[in-house]
XYZ file of C-alpha atoms in Angstrom:
639
model
C 84.587 16.443 66.645
C 81.861 14.164 65.314
C 83.414 13.967 61.849
C 87.077 13.943 62.868
C 87.536 10.220 62.266
C 85.737 10.363 58.929
C 87.937 13.242 57.797
C 91.152 11.644 59.043
C 90.526 8.387 57.181
C 89.683 10.310 54.015
C 92.737 12.594 54.166
C 95.282 9.972 55.160
C 94.173 7.020 53.032
C 92.080 8.182 50.086
C 92.446 11.846 49.189
C 94.938 12.568 46.391
C 96.694 15.888 47.032
C 100.103 17.409 47.622
C 100.308 20.048 50.375
C 103.467 21.470 48.761
C 101.582 22.082 45.473
C 98.025 23.113 46.415
C 97.059 23.936 42.816
C 98.123 20.627 41.263
C 95.469 20.303 38.523
C 94.715 16.609 39.066
C 94.391 16.761 42.846
C 91.215 15.469 44.445
C 88.955 18.256 45.653
C 87.686 18.317 49.231
C 84.754 20.627 49.953
C 83.599 21.339 53.495
C 80.069 22.389 52.589
C 79.103 22.589 56.268
C 81.558 25.447 56.613
C 80.691 26.184 60.234
C 82.884 23.171 61.023
C 85.858 25.041 59.605
C 88.268 24.219 62.427
C 88.209 20.563 61.369
C 89.501 21.623 57.953
C 92.085 24.040 59.367
C 93.404 21.308 61.670
C 93.762 18.902 58.750
C 95.511 21.484 56.578
C 97.939 22.171 59.411
C 98.579 18.509 60.142
C 99.123 17.574 56.502
C 101.622 20.377 55.966
C 100.033 23.202 54.003
C 102.122 26.354 54.261
C 99.195 28.694 54.798
C 98.282 27.592 58.324
C 100.534 27.378 61.392
C 99.758 26.739 65.004
C 99.753 30.478 65.742
C 97.072 30.931 63.067
C 94.926 28.267 64.668
C 95.321 30.012 68.021
C 93.936 33.149 66.344
C 90.864 31.345 64.967
C 88.203 33.841 63.822
C 90.410 36.835 64.684
C 91.185 39.737 62.377
C 93.881 38.826 59.875
C 93.905 35.117 60.662
C 93.652 32.710 57.699
C 91.393 30.648 59.938
C 88.185 32.571 59.344
C 84.814 31.639 60.795
C 83.994 29.877 57.533
C 86.519 28.628 54.948
C 87.432 31.297 52.387
C 88.845 30.473 48.969
C 91.963 32.385 47.967
C 93.013 33.207 51.521
C 94.371 29.830 52.599
C 95.956 27.092 50.439
C 93.953 23.878 50.473
C 90.556 25.552 50.668
C 88.821 24.773 47.373
C 85.822 27.072 47.735
C 84.237 29.546 50.109
C 81.542 27.795 52.146
C 79.190 28.637 54.954
C 75.927 29.569 53.211
C 74.477 26.079 53.390
C 74.084 24.095 50.184
C 76.542 26.214 48.209
C 79.531 23.931 48.811
C 77.808 20.783 47.606
C 76.526 22.764 44.617
C 80.101 23.806 43.865
C 81.208 20.186 44.168
C 78.899 19.201 41.316
C 80.510 21.881 39.141
C 83.958 20.599 40.076
C 82.938 17.058 39.144
C 81.482 18.276 35.835
C 84.736 20.097 35.106
C 86.701 16.960 35.964
C 84.713 14.915 33.462
C 85.114 17.581 30.767
C 88.838 18.010 31.401
C 89.358 14.259 31.063
C 87.331 14.103 27.854
C 89.086 17.117 26.338
C 92.706 16.586 27.382
C 93.269 12.884 28.086
C 94.878 10.876 25.312
C 95.989 7.239 25.081
C 98.836 6.791 27.534
C 98.217 10.224 29.029
C 95.563 10.229 31.746
C 96.060 13.795 32.892
C 92.736 14.091 34.662
C 91.134 11.499 36.897
C 90.372 13.390 40.077
C 87.520 12.840 42.505
C 85.468 15.372 44.419
C 84.586 14.687 48.049
C 82.193 16.921 49.989
C 81.230 16.886 53.659
C 77.667 18.074 54.135
C 75.206 18.226 56.986
C 71.488 18.334 57.624
C 71.399 22.033 56.811
C 72.971 21.467 53.402
C 70.432 18.807 52.538
C 67.488 20.929 53.671
C 68.491 23.847 51.458
C 66.856 23.640 48.037
C 70.066 24.255 46.118
C 71.416 20.872 47.215
C 68.371 19.141 45.732
C 68.837 20.965 42.430
C 72.528 20.114 42.266
C 72.092 16.497 43.375
C 69.341 15.891 40.852
C 71.515 17.111 38.006
C 74.550 15.173 39.273
C 72.539 11.967 39.265
C 71.185 12.687 35.790
C 74.711 13.221 34.487
C 76.026 10.091 36.254
C 78.984 11.916 37.790
C 80.879 8.929 39.142
C 83.755 11.145 40.330
C 81.567 12.766 42.997
C 80.965 11.649 46.590
C 79.024 13.479 49.307
C 79.562 12.434 52.932
C 76.460 13.264 54.941
C 77.088 14.099 58.607
C 73.846 12.646 59.926
C 74.014 13.897 63.499
C 70.305 14.781 63.642
C 70.938 18.173 65.295
C 70.411 21.747 64.066
C 70.495 25.092 65.863
C 66.887 24.824 67.040
C 67.143 21.239 68.240
C 66.680 17.773 66.807
C 66.132 17.629 63.067
C 62.754 15.927 63.402
C 61.352 19.337 64.290
C 61.259 19.997 60.536
C 63.038 17.186 58.691
C 61.753 13.625 58.536
C 62.332 12.509 54.963
C 64.123 9.340 53.930
C 67.391 10.806 52.649
C 68.640 7.495 51.293
C 65.470 6.969 49.249
C 65.625 10.533 48.006
C 69.164 10.160 46.680
C 68.460 6.743 45.208
C 65.631 8.370 43.274
C 68.148 10.910 41.953
C 70.230 8.016 40.612
C 72.945 8.032 43.291
C 74.629 5.061 44.902
C 73.887 5.210 48.631
C 75.974 3.654 51.420
C 75.134 3.861 55.133
C 77.836 3.819 57.822
C 76.061 3.447 61.167
C 79.021 4.582 63.258
C 81.090 7.540 61.994
C 83.899 6.470 64.335
C 84.219 2.956 62.849
C 87.455 3.331 60.884
C 87.061 0.048 59.025
C 83.520 0.813 57.934
C 84.621 4.254 56.771
C 87.428 2.777 54.678
C 85.052 0.258 53.106
C 82.557 2.978 52.231
C 85.211 5.195 50.669
C 86.600 2.271 48.684
C 83.149 1.521 47.345
C 82.700 5.148 46.289
C 85.848 4.859 44.177
C 84.637 1.606 42.640
C 81.258 2.943 41.490
C 81.653 3.933 37.847
C 78.157 4.876 36.720
C 76.757 7.308 39.289
C 77.664 9.665 42.142
C 77.804 8.369 45.706
C 76.192 9.471 48.956
C 77.655 8.053 52.158
C 75.367 8.554 55.151
C 77.472 8.760 58.318
C 75.611 8.426 61.613
C 77.621 10.693 63.858
C 77.479 12.443 67.231
C 77.793 16.216 67.354
C 80.212 17.195 70.118
C 81.511 13.633 70.246
C 83.143 12.952 73.600
C 81.737 15.961 75.451
C 79.878 14.317 78.356
C 77.185 16.967 78.764
C 77.036 18.442 75.246
C 77.261 15.450 72.906
C 74.101 15.136 70.746
C 72.742 18.521 71.885
C 71.841 21.667 70.019
C 74.198 23.612 72.293
C 77.144 21.769 70.758
C 76.195 23.254 67.402
C 76.737 26.910 68.105
C 78.078 27.449 71.599
C 81.527 27.069 73.112
C 81.834 23.990 75.315
C 83.268 25.980 78.191
C 86.418 25.343 80.183
C 85.062 22.583 82.405
C 83.369 20.689 79.573
C 86.563 20.880 77.526
C 88.509 19.417 80.460
C 86.025 16.553 80.773
C 86.089 15.941 77.039
C 89.874 15.601 77.117
C 89.460 13.116 79.921
C 87.145 11.087 77.664
C 89.799 11.059 74.952
C 92.564 10.181 77.388
C 94.422 13.448 76.750
C 96.161 15.646 79.330
C 93.247 17.622 80.743
C 95.055 20.944 81.079
C 96.989 20.901 77.798
C 95.983 23.420 75.160
C 96.623 23.268 71.402
C 98.275 19.926 71.925
C 99.506 17.841 69.009
C 100.606 14.519 70.540
C 104.012 13.121 69.703
C 104.120 11.341 66.366
C 100.917 12.851 64.951
C 102.573 15.410 62.678
C 105.019 12.785 61.450
C 102.143 10.372 60.788
C 100.355 12.896 58.597
C 103.333 14.424 56.845
C 105.284 11.243 56.258
C 102.090 9.636 55.028
C 100.035 11.835 52.729
C 102.889 14.338 52.466
C 105.263 11.873 50.846
C 102.560 9.979 48.946
C 101.010 13.154 47.572
C 104.319 14.618 46.496
C 105.243 11.401 44.717
C 101.906 11.282 42.863
C 102.214 14.926 41.852
C 105.786 14.469 40.598
C 104.658 11.492 38.525
C 101.881 13.639 37.065
C 104.314 16.465 36.265
C 106.632 14.076 34.448
C 103.653 12.731 32.494
C 102.564 16.270 31.579
C 106.058 17.100 30.315
C 105.915 14.103 27.962
C 102.376 15.096 26.992
C 103.578 18.612 26.142
C 106.086 17.182 23.686
C 103.521 14.989 21.924
C 100.470 17.264 22.202
C 101.880 20.801 22.368
C 98.669 22.567 21.349
C 96.598 20.851 24.029
C 99.334 21.415 26.603
C 99.339 25.116 25.772
C 95.558 25.252 26.171
C 95.851 23.593 29.558
C 98.560 25.941 30.796
C 96.692 29.057 29.722
C 93.437 27.779 31.165
C 95.052 27.132 34.544
C 96.353 30.717 34.605
C 93.095 32.301 33.412
C 94.943 33.436 30.299
C 93.488 33.635 26.804
C 94.863 31.907 23.699
C 96.599 33.764 20.911
C 94.101 35.366 18.522
C 91.346 34.973 21.098
C 89.503 37.900 19.517
C 89.808 36.983 15.846
C 86.848 36.810 13.440
C 84.500 38.770 15.663
C 81.281 40.043 14.102
C 80.811 43.730 13.405
C 77.358 45.149 13.021
C 76.464 47.792 10.401
C 74.279 50.755 11.267
C 70.640 49.742 11.280
C 67.739 51.818 12.530
C 65.701 48.684 13.196
C 68.654 46.833 14.691
C 68.434 43.670 16.719
C 68.059 42.619 20.325
C 71.302 42.528 22.270
C 70.527 38.903 23.144
C 70.702 38.212 19.387
C 74.000 39.996 18.874
C 75.289 38.311 22.042
C 74.639 34.910 20.478
C 76.781 35.779 17.470
C 79.589 37.234 19.564
C 79.555 34.437 22.148
C 79.846 31.808 19.436
C 82.729 33.656 17.797
C 84.649 33.842 21.063
C 83.883 30.217 21.977
C 85.473 29.058 18.727
C 88.664 30.799 19.791
C 88.611 29.925 23.493
C 88.097 26.176 23.651
C 87.488 26.112 27.407
C 84.623 28.640 27.273
C 81.391 26.752 27.960
C 78.056 26.996 29.684
C 74.328 26.937 29.280
C 70.988 28.138 30.538
C 68.337 27.167 33.049
C 66.149 25.622 30.349
C 66.070 28.917 28.449
C 68.746 28.889 25.751
C 66.154 29.407 22.950
C 65.320 32.688 24.709
C 68.710 33.728 26.103
C 70.448 32.702 22.837
C 73.395 31.219 24.712
C 73.725 27.915 22.869
C 77.032 27.260 21.122
C 75.986 26.261 17.606
C 79.249 25.751 15.710
C 80.402 22.302 14.632
C 81.957 20.346 17.464
C 80.440 22.342 20.326
C 78.266 19.412 21.368
C 76.209 18.773 24.481
C 77.560 17.709 27.862
C 75.543 14.603 28.694
C 75.837 11.432 30.750
C 78.596 9.342 29.222
C 79.377 12.066 26.672
C 81.451 14.542 28.608
C 83.272 16.483 25.889
C 80.358 18.785 24.987
C 80.380 22.482 25.826
C 76.622 23.114 25.991
C 75.098 22.435 29.401
C 71.451 21.794 30.125
C 71.033 22.889 33.741
C 67.280 22.379 33.764
C 64.967 24.737 35.599
C 67.427 25.033 38.453
C 68.670 28.622 38.546
C 70.103 28.411 42.063
C 71.808 25.104 41.364
C 73.136 26.436 38.066
C 74.794 29.334 39.847
C 76.553 27.100 42.382
C 77.606 24.666 39.648
C 79.019 27.433 37.440
C 81.115 28.579 40.410
C 82.441 25.045 40.854
C 83.331 24.825 37.171
C 85.063 28.197 37.305
C 87.029 27.167 40.394
C 88.245 24.244 38.286
C 89.634 26.748 35.772
C 87.238 26.216 32.867
C 85.567 29.466 31.784
C 81.929 28.857 32.569
C 78.774 30.883 32.045
C 75.212 30.496 33.232
C 72.181 32.182 31.741
C 68.538 32.921 32.434
C 66.123 35.863 32.510
C 67.405 38.824 34.507
C 64.464 38.662 36.912
C 65.651 35.228 38.039
C 68.815 36.633 39.534
C 66.542 36.657 42.570
C 66.996 32.874 42.592
C 70.752 33.155 42.031
C 71.963 35.860 44.360
C 73.858 33.572 46.807
C 76.205 31.979 44.230
C 76.620 35.275 42.378
C 77.633 36.987 45.606
C 80.051 34.174 46.388
C 81.632 34.422 42.937
C 82.426 38.048 43.757
C 83.635 37.202 47.271
C 85.935 34.497 45.874
C 87.126 36.785 43.059
C 86.622 34.177 40.345
C 85.775 35.047 36.714
C 82.362 33.413 36.460
C 80.204 34.805 33.649
C 76.519 35.537 34.194
C 74.496 36.247 31.031
C 70.990 37.621 31.535
C 68.324 38.626 29.048
C 64.829 40.122 29.242
C 66.359 42.943 31.213
C 63.559 45.437 31.877
C 59.921 46.423 31.388
C 60.739 45.918 27.698
C 59.231 42.454 28.084
C 55.825 44.019 27.544
C 52.991 41.510 27.859
C 54.881 39.207 30.263
C 54.032 41.749 32.918
C 55.476 42.811 36.261
C 56.278 39.290 37.485
C 58.956 39.047 34.794
C 59.900 42.708 34.364
C 63.152 43.527 36.142
C 62.974 46.675 38.256
C 65.346 46.493 41.225
C 67.753 43.876 39.851
C 70.208 46.343 38.295
C 70.536 48.169 41.608
C 70.907 44.880 43.462
C 73.711 43.639 41.246
C 75.511 46.994 41.319
C 75.508 46.841 45.103
C 77.616 43.657 45.152
C 81.309 44.493 45.682
C 83.781 43.193 43.101
C 81.084 42.358 40.551
C 81.228 43.963 37.103
C 77.829 44.621 35.539
C 77.655 45.633 31.871
C 74.445 46.677 30.102
C 75.390 47.326 26.459
C 73.403 49.768 24.349
C 73.670 48.179 20.913
C 75.168 45.237 19.037
C 78.672 46.677 18.761
C 78.750 47.467 22.468
C 77.931 43.785 23.025
C 81.130 42.804 21.187
C 83.147 45.200 23.310
C 81.473 43.914 26.477
C 82.600 40.359 25.769
C 86.138 41.605 25.143
C 86.174 43.147 28.601
C 84.577 40.144 30.308
C 86.879 37.531 28.822
C 89.957 39.440 29.946
C 88.824 39.448 33.575
C 90.959 37.064 35.624
C 89.724 37.536 39.168
C 86.332 39.134 38.876
C 82.899 37.840 37.849
C 80.799 39.710 35.310
C 77.095 40.196 34.706
C 76.049 40.855 31.116
C 72.516 42.288 30.891
C 70.769 42.025 27.516
C 67.475 42.955 25.894
C 64.676 40.914 24.459
C 63.527 43.735 22.166
C 65.412 45.035 19.134
C 67.640 48.101 19.592
C 68.951 50.351 16.820
C 72.551 49.636 15.813
C 74.157 53.058 15.988
C 76.083 54.530 13.072
C 79.617 54.574 14.440
C 80.804 56.886 11.648
C 78.470 59.474 13.162
C 78.824 58.566 16.820
C 81.828 57.548 18.926
C 83.311 54.043 18.560
C 81.828 51.325 20.755
C 85.330 50.626 22.090
C 84.602 53.374 24.621
C 82.706 50.738 26.581
C 86.034 49.477 27.925
C 86.127 52.557 30.188
C 82.648 52.012 31.586
C 81.190 55.222 30.185
C 82.091 57.418 27.231
C 80.878 60.412 25.255
C 78.780 58.897 22.501
C 77.576 62.152 20.947
C 78.679 65.651 21.877
C 77.405 69.180 21.647
C 78.350 71.113 18.571
C 80.096 74.422 19.006
C 80.727 74.482 22.736
C 80.194 73.128 26.222
C 77.000 71.083 26.591
C 74.035 72.633 28.320
C 72.663 69.241 29.301
C 74.083 65.714 29.578
C 71.912 62.710 28.754
C 73.152 59.474 30.343
C 71.760 56.147 29.196
C 72.410 52.439 29.558
C 71.252 49.499 27.477
C 67.988 49.963 25.649
C 67.699 53.557 26.829
C 70.846 54.755 25.032
C 68.923 54.981 21.765
C 66.265 57.098 23.491
C 68.982 59.517 24.569
C 70.354 59.630 21.018
C 66.887 60.355 19.624
C 66.353 63.131 22.158
C 69.850 64.504 21.452
C 69.013 64.911 17.775
C 65.793 66.744 18.608
C 67.565 69.066 21.019
C 70.356 69.757 18.531
C 67.755 70.781 15.947
C 66.342 73.185 18.525
C 69.729 74.726 19.206
C 70.168 73.120 22.619
C 73.690 71.854 23.128
C 73.394 68.303 24.442
C 75.837 65.493 25.150
C 74.995 61.789 25.199
C 76.961 59.542 27.529
C 76.626 55.798 27.158
C 77.292 54.288 30.600
C 77.126 50.494 30.290
C 79.119 49.843 33.488
C 79.208 51.905 36.657
C 81.841 49.601 38.107
C 84.314 50.062 35.264
C 83.676 53.810 35.085
C 84.452 54.163 38.791
C 87.845 52.525 38.174
C 88.891 55.281 35.764
C 90.995 58.203 36.938
C 89.263 61.354 38.065
C 90.368 63.385 35.050
C 88.677 60.963 32.647
C 85.496 60.847 34.718
C 85.371 64.627 34.707
C 85.944 64.738 30.961
C 82.862 62.581 30.492
C 80.788 64.302 33.189
C 82.149 67.855 33.636
C 81.404 69.000 37.202
C 80.222 72.417 36.016
C 77.467 70.924 33.843
C 74.788 70.290 36.446
C 71.861 69.787 34.077
C 72.017 66.009 33.815
C 69.404 63.422 32.959
C 69.840 59.673 33.457
C 67.520 57.333 31.586
C 67.268 53.680 32.613
C 64.309 51.294 32.735
C 65.103 50.163 36.248
C 65.056 51.453 39.807
C 66.451 54.962 40.185
C 68.452 54.052 43.301
C 72.086 55.092 42.916
C 71.749 57.412 39.939
C 71.979 60.449 42.201
C 75.768 60.022 42.237
C 75.852 60.818 38.515
C 73.016 63.310 38.041
C 73.689 65.316 41.208
C 71.197 67.375 43.195
C 70.059 69.397 40.162
C 69.645 66.459 37.814
C 66.740 64.139 37.033
C 66.248 60.429 36.449
C 63.706 58.827 34.174
C 63.423 55.406 35.758
C 61.106 53.039 37.552
C 59.538 53.918 40.889
C 56.993 51.130 40.797
C 56.560 47.686 39.313
C 55.777 47.423 35.610
C 52.620 46.447 33.769
C 51.361 43.842 31.328
C 50.721 45.403 27.925
C 52.290 45.629 24.464
C 55.862 46.952 24.518
C 55.129 50.409 23.118
C 52.277 50.951 25.559
C 54.390 49.954 28.561
C 57.287 52.199 27.526
C 54.958 55.148 26.954
C 53.178 54.658 30.291
C 56.433 54.876 32.213
C 57.969 57.704 30.210
C 60.540 55.825 28.122
C 60.004 57.766 24.904
C 62.234 60.088 22.926
C 59.766 62.928 23.429
C 59.676 62.560 27.224
C 63.476 62.442 27.393
C 63.726 65.558 25.230
C 61.028 67.403 27.215
C 62.686 66.574 30.552
C 66.033 67.771 29.170
C 64.454 71.044 28.017
C 63.079 71.619 31.501
C 66.512 71.022 33.032
C 68.105 73.553 30.677
C 65.370 76.083 31.389
C 65.988 75.821 35.111
């Protein structure tokens, strides 16, 4: 209610969109970061003519099966650009959308063909600005001078507990000016002329993002609830609703009323204007396709989450090597090879690319910087949470984006990672320093529970490759995902590159788990299951057991998620039900492994935090040695 006028002016006079073509690539993006105000967005989508919402849907607000969920959900309702509700995430996404807009313009626009010139508008509230992720995202947006970005701050001074001065007394305008934003203050959010002037100024600013502070009244028009905390999270009640309608001059007993002429005003206005703008753009793109067919093909494939022809050409292969290399090192080689082939694959790290090895180093990759928006390497700064939200915004804009840091810092990134899975978008998360293998860095940086945490997220594919050639196969799987995010977990320490003439091809990774080495001369007596850096321990133990006449099988299981998608017959081929002597080896929490080892199996894993010491000493202390794996397997066979 308090932001209804602000939203109406924006949608009817400034926002560039076509309700009949919700995915028009050059549409303006509107993000309702304060997603608890979702009914305002649903009302606007209905009034402007989106097909996904009808009056009956609005009547079923927050009911099972209704597209009008309690918070806006991407993919369920046309016109909703991102899933919001967890405060700060929407504005973080908006920065990613603005970054993508700048890159798309730099990459695709040509003289006479301005394909991309969209703006990103985000409504945010006090809660958004209190959350740390908004500070991270706003700081980076100001640094990058994202002039196509505008946040509209609903400054109603009320949160669930009461007035904001209980915990929030900063000068927001000064804060954003220090970030390098242009700041405008509208002292009455119901002053239509002042709103129009502020929006016009936002479009005129060419060298920085814009914050418009809107002084508003929560529950505007409700005589006993306006400007109260109760208006934030409680229903007004029948009598207060009746009195509010009296304030507005509406029939007091009417429900779900759309006054005469309102639908026509919206649909004959933005409906016709938006359709005309989109048709002009389509005609321009058709001409562009004739003159720039290669770029047009890139654009079309990118919009559909499709890969270019020969997307997997010239990939590195890694010869057998007992010393090997860290999977973060092989990842760097593979990532660069793929990025040469897929021109819209881009990303960066939270100030850690020298460690995560995620920099694109080939000629022309470049850096995305203020005023130089065609680069594909992003410097997110030490802003893991902000990076996650921004990567989601970039991915929602159809570029293929990745973010990278140490695996332990997924603790700072869980909200945007979870939302990438909820939205079913193919964001790529690349993490290194994956276990106690960090050695001297100690337990603060040694990942223990993070593998279990990530595996618990629905619709998220986690892959922990066991050697360099499994890394190549992992990227093949990840890049073909169209509606699912992926987590790639890599080592700091060197791992042996397995001899694939002796062991099974790494292509088995595509099925989540595969028989890497099998028992000679009959059914295995024991199955050794490993992931990542522990696969080589299983192979070493396998060779010892074979020499002793114990029939062992090694299963490399880089992805539980993918393995669970295979048919039952394949899963039973890899893990025969009648072989109950099973040993899983993973330098992480043991939680969840019981599903694969069964009641008679064992797990060599972590049941405590790690320790600070040289790598070999840490691995020995916690039992991650070939000898301990072999000895535990012997005991299983003996029992």
